[in-house]
mmCIF file of C-alpha atoms in Angstrom:
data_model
loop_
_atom_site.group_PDB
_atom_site.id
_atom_site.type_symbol
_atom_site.label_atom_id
_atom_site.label_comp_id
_atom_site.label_asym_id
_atom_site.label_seq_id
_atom_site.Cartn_x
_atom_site.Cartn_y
_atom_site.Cartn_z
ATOM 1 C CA UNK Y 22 82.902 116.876 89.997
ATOM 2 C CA UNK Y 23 84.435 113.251 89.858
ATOM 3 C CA UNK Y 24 82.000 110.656 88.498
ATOM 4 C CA UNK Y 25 80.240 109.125 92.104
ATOM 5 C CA UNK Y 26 78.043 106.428 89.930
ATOM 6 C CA UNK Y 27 80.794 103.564 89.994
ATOM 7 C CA UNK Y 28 82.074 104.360 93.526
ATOM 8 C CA UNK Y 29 80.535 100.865 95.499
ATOM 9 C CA UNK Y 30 83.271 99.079 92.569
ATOM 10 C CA UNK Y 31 85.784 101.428 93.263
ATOM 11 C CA UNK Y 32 85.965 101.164 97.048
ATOM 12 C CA UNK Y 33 85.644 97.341 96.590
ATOM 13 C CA UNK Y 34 88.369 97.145 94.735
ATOM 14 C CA UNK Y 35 90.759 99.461 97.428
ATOM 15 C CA UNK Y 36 89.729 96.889 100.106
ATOM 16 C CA UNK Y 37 91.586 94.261 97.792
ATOM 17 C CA UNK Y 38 95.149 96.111 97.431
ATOM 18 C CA UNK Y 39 98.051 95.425 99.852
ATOM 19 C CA UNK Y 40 97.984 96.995 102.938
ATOM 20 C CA UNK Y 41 101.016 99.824 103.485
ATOM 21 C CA UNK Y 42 103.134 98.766 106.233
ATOM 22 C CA UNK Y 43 105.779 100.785 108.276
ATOM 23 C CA UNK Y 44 109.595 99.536 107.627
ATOM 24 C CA UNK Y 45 111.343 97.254 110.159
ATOM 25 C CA UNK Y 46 114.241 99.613 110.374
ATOM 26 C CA UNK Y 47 113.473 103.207 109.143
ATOM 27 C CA UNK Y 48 115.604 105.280 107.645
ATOM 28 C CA UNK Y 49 117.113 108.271 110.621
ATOM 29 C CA UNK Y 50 115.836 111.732 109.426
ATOM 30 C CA UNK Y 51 118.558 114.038 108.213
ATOM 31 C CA UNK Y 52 118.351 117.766 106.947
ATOM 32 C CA UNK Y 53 119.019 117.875 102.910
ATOM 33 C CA UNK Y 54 121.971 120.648 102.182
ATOM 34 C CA UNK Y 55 121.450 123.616 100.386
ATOM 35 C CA UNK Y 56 119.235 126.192 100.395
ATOM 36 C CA UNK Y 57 114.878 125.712 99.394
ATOM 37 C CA UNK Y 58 114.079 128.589 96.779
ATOM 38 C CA UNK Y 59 110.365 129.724 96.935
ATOM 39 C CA UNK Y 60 108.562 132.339 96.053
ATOM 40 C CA UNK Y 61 107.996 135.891 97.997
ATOM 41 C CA UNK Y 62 105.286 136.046 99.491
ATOM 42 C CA UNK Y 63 102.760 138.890 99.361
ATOM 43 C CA UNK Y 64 102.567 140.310 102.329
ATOM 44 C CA UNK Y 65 104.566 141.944 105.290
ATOM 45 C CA UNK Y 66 102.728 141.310 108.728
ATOM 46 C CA UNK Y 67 103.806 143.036 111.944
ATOM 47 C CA UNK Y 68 101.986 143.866 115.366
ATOM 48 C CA UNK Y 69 102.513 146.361 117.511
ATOM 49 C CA UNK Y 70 101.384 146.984 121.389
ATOM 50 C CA UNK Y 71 100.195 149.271 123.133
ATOM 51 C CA UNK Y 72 98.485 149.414 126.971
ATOM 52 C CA UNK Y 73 96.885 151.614 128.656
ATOM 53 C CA UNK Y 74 96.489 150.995 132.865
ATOM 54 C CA UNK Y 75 94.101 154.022 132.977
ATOM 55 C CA UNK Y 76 91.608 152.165 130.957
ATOM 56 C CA UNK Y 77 92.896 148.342 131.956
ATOM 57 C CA UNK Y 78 93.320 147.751 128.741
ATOM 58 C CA UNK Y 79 95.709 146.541 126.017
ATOM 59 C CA UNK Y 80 95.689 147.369 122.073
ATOM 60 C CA UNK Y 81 96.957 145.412 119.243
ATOM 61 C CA UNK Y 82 97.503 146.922 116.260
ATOM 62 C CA UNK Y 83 97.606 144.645 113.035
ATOM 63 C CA UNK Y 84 99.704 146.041 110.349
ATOM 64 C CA UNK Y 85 99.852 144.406 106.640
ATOM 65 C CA UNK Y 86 102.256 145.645 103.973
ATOM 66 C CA UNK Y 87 102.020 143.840 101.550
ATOM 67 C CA UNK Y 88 100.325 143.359 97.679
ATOM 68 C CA UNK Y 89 97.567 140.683 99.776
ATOM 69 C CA UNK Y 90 95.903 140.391 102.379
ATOM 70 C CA UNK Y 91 96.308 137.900 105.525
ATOM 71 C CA UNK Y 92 94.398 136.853 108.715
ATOM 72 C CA UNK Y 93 96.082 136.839 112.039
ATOM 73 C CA UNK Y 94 94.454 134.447 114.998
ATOM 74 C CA UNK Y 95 94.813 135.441 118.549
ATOM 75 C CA UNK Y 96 94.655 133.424 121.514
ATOM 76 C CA UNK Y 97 93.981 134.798 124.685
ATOM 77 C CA UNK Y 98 96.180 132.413 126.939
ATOM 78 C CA UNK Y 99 94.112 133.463 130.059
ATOM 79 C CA UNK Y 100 91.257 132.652 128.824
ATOM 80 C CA UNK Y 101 91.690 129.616 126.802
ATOM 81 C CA UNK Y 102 87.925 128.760 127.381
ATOM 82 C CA UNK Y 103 87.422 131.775 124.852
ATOM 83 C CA UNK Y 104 86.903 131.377 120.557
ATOM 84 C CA UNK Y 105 90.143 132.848 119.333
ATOM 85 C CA UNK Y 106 89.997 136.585 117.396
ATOM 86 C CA UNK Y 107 90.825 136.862 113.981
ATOM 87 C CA UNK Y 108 91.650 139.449 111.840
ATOM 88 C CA UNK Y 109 91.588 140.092 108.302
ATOM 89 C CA UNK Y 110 94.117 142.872 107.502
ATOM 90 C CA UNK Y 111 94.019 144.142 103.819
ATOM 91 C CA UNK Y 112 97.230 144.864 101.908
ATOM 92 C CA UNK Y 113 98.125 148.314 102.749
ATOM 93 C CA UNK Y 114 96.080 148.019 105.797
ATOM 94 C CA UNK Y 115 95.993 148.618 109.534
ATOM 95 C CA UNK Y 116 93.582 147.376 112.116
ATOM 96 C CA UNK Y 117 93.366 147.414 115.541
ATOM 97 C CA UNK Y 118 91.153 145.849 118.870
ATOM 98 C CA UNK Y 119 91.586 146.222 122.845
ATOM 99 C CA UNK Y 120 91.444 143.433 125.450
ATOM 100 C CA UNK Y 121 90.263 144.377 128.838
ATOM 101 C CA UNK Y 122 92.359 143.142 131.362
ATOM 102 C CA UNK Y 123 90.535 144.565 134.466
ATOM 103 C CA UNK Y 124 89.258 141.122 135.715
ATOM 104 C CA UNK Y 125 92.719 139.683 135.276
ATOM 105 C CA UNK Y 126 94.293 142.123 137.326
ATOM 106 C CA UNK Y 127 95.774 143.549 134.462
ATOM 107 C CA UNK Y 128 97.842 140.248 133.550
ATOM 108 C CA UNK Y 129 97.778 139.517 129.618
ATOM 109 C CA UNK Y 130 99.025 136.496 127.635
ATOM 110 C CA UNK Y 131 98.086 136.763 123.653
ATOM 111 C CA UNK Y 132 99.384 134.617 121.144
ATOM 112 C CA UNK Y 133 99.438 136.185 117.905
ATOM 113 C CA UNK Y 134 99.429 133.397 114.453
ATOM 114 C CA UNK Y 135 99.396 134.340 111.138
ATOM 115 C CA UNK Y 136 100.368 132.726 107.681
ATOM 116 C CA UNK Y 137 103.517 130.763 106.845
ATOM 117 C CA UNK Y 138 104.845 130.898 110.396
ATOM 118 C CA UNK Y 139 104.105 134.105 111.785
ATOM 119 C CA UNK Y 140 104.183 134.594 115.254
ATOM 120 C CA UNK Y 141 104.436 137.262 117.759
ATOM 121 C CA UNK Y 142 103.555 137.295 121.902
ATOM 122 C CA UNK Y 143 102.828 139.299 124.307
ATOM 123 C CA UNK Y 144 102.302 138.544 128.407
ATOM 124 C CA UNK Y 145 102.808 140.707 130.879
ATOM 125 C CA UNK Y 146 100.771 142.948 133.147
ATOM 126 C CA UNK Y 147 100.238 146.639 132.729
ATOM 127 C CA UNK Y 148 100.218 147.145 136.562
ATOM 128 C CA UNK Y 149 103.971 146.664 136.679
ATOM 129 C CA UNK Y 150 106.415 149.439 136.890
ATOM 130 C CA UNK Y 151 109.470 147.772 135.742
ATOM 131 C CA UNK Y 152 107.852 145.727 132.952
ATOM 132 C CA UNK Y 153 109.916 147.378 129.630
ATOM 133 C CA UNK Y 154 107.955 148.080 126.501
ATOM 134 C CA UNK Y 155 109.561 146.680 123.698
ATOM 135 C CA UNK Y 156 108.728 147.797 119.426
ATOM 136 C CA UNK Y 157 110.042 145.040 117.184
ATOM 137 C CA UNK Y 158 110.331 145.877 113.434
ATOM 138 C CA UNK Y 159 112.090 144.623 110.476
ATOM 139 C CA UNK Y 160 113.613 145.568 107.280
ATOM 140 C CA UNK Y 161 112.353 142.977 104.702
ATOM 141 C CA UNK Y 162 114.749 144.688 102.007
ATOM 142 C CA UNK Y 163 117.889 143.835 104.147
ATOM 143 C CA UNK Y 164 117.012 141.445 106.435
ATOM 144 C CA UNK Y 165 117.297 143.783 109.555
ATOM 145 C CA UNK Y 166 115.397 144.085 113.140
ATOM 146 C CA UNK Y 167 115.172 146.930 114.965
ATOM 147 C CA UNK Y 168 114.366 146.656 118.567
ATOM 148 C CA UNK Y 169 113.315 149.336 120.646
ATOM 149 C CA UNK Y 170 112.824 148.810 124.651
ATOM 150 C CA UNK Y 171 111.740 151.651 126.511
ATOM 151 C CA UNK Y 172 111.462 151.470 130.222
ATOM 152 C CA UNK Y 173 108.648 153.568 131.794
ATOM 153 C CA UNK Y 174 109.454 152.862 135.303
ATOM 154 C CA UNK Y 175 112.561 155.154 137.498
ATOM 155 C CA UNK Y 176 114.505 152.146 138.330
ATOM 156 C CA UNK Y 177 116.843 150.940 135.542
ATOM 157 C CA UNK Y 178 116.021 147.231 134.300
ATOM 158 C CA UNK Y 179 117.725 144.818 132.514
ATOM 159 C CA UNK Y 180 116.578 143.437 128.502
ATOM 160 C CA UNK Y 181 117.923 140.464 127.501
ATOM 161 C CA UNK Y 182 117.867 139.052 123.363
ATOM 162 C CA UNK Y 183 118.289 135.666 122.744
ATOM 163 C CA UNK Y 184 118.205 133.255 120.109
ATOM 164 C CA UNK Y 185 115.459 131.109 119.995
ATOM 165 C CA UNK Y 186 116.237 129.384 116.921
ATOM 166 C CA UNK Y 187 119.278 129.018 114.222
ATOM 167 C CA UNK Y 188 122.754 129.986 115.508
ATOM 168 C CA UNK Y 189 122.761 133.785 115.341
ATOM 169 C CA UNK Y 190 125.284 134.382 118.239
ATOM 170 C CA UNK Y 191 123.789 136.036 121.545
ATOM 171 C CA UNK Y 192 122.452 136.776 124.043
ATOM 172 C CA UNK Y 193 122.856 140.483 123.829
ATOM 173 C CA UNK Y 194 121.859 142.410 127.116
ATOM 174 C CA UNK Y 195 120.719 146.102 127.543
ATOM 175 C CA UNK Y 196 120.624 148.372 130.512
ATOM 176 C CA UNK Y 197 117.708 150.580 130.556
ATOM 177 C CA UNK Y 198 118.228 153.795 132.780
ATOM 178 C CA UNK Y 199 114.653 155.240 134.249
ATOM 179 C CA UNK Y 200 112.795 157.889 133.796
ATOM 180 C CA UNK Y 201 111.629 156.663 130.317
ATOM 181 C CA UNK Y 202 114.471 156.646 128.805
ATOM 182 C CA UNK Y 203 114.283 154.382 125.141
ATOM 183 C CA UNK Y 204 117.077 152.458 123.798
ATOM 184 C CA UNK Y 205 117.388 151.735 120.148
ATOM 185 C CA UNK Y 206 118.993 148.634 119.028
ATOM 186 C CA UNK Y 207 119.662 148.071 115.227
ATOM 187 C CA UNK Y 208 120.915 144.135 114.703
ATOM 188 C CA UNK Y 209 121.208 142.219 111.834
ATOM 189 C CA UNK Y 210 119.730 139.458 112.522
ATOM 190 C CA UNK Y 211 118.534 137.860 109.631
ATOM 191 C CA UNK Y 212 115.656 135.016 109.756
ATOM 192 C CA UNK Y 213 116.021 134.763 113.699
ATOM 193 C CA UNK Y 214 113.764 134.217 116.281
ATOM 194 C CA UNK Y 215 113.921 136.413 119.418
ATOM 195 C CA UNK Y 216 112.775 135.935 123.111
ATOM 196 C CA UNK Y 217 112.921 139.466 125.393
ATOM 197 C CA UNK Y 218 112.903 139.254 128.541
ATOM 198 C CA UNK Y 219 113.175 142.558 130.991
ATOM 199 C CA UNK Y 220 114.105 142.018 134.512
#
């Protein structure tokens, strides 16, 4: 620990330097070229959904896997009154938990954060017919996503992928025949961030 005996002199002489003060005129913010080299990280996070209207419930299931382990935060969006979830997944590791949707008449909004970035949602309502299920997975080796959207319902509905950041080209649209019928999409879409939305 840093030597505390002198501090009364050392804050005494802070109070005496110049004050920082903003510029006049500051410089406009730019983006530097080239690309930022860093390090891989140690993990590979991913979760998956599941719901079940029999039981008015929905399951997350946490996967991790990579050398370390990471902890994911949820936030229920319906009941932002309520301490977020976390979860420690190990490296290697699955977990999983249920929310119980019953009182919400099976709407669900969860916010999924982990580290450096990681995000995933999921809103909906497991009472509707039409909503698609959609599986999103990557290939960390390539730099592929795989999408699958299956649609549950008879009616055919309609998935749209867009680009919700960088300049990946899109949307794509999907038509979804009934009778559970799943589509597999393989795209290489490299560092992108993806709405879905069925209609």
């Amino acid at each position: 620990m840093p030597e505390t005996s002198n501090y009364p002199a050392l804050d005494a002489a802070s109070k005496l330097l110049p004050l920082a003060a903003a510029p006049a005129n500051p410089a406009p913010l730019y983006q530097e070229k080239g690309t930022r080299y860093s390090r891989a990280l140690p993990y590979r996070l991913n979760v998956h959904f599941n719901r079940s209207k029999n039981d008015d419930k929905i399951n997350l299931i946490f996967e991790n896997g990579g050398d370390d382990g990471a902890v994911c935060h949820v936030y229920d969006l319906n009941h932002l009154d309520r301490i977020p979830r976390r979860y420690t997944v190990e490296a290697g590791k699955s977990l999983a938990d249920d929310w119980k949707v019953g009182s919400d008449q099976g709407s669900y909004d969860l916010e999924v954060y982990g580290p450096n970035g990681y995000f995933h949602k999921f809103s909906g309502n497991i009472n509707s017919l039409e909503e698609p299920e959609i599986t999103l997975d990557y290939d960390y080796r390539k730099g592929g996503i795989t999408v699958d959207i299956k649609n549950p319902g008879n009616s055919p509905v309609v998935a749209t992928i867009t680009s919700n950041a960088y300049d990946h080209g899109g949307p794509w649209e999907f038509r979804i025949a009934g009778g559970k019928v799943e589509y597999r999409s393989h795209k290489k879409l490299d560092k992108m961030q993806m709405g879905i939305v069925g209609s």
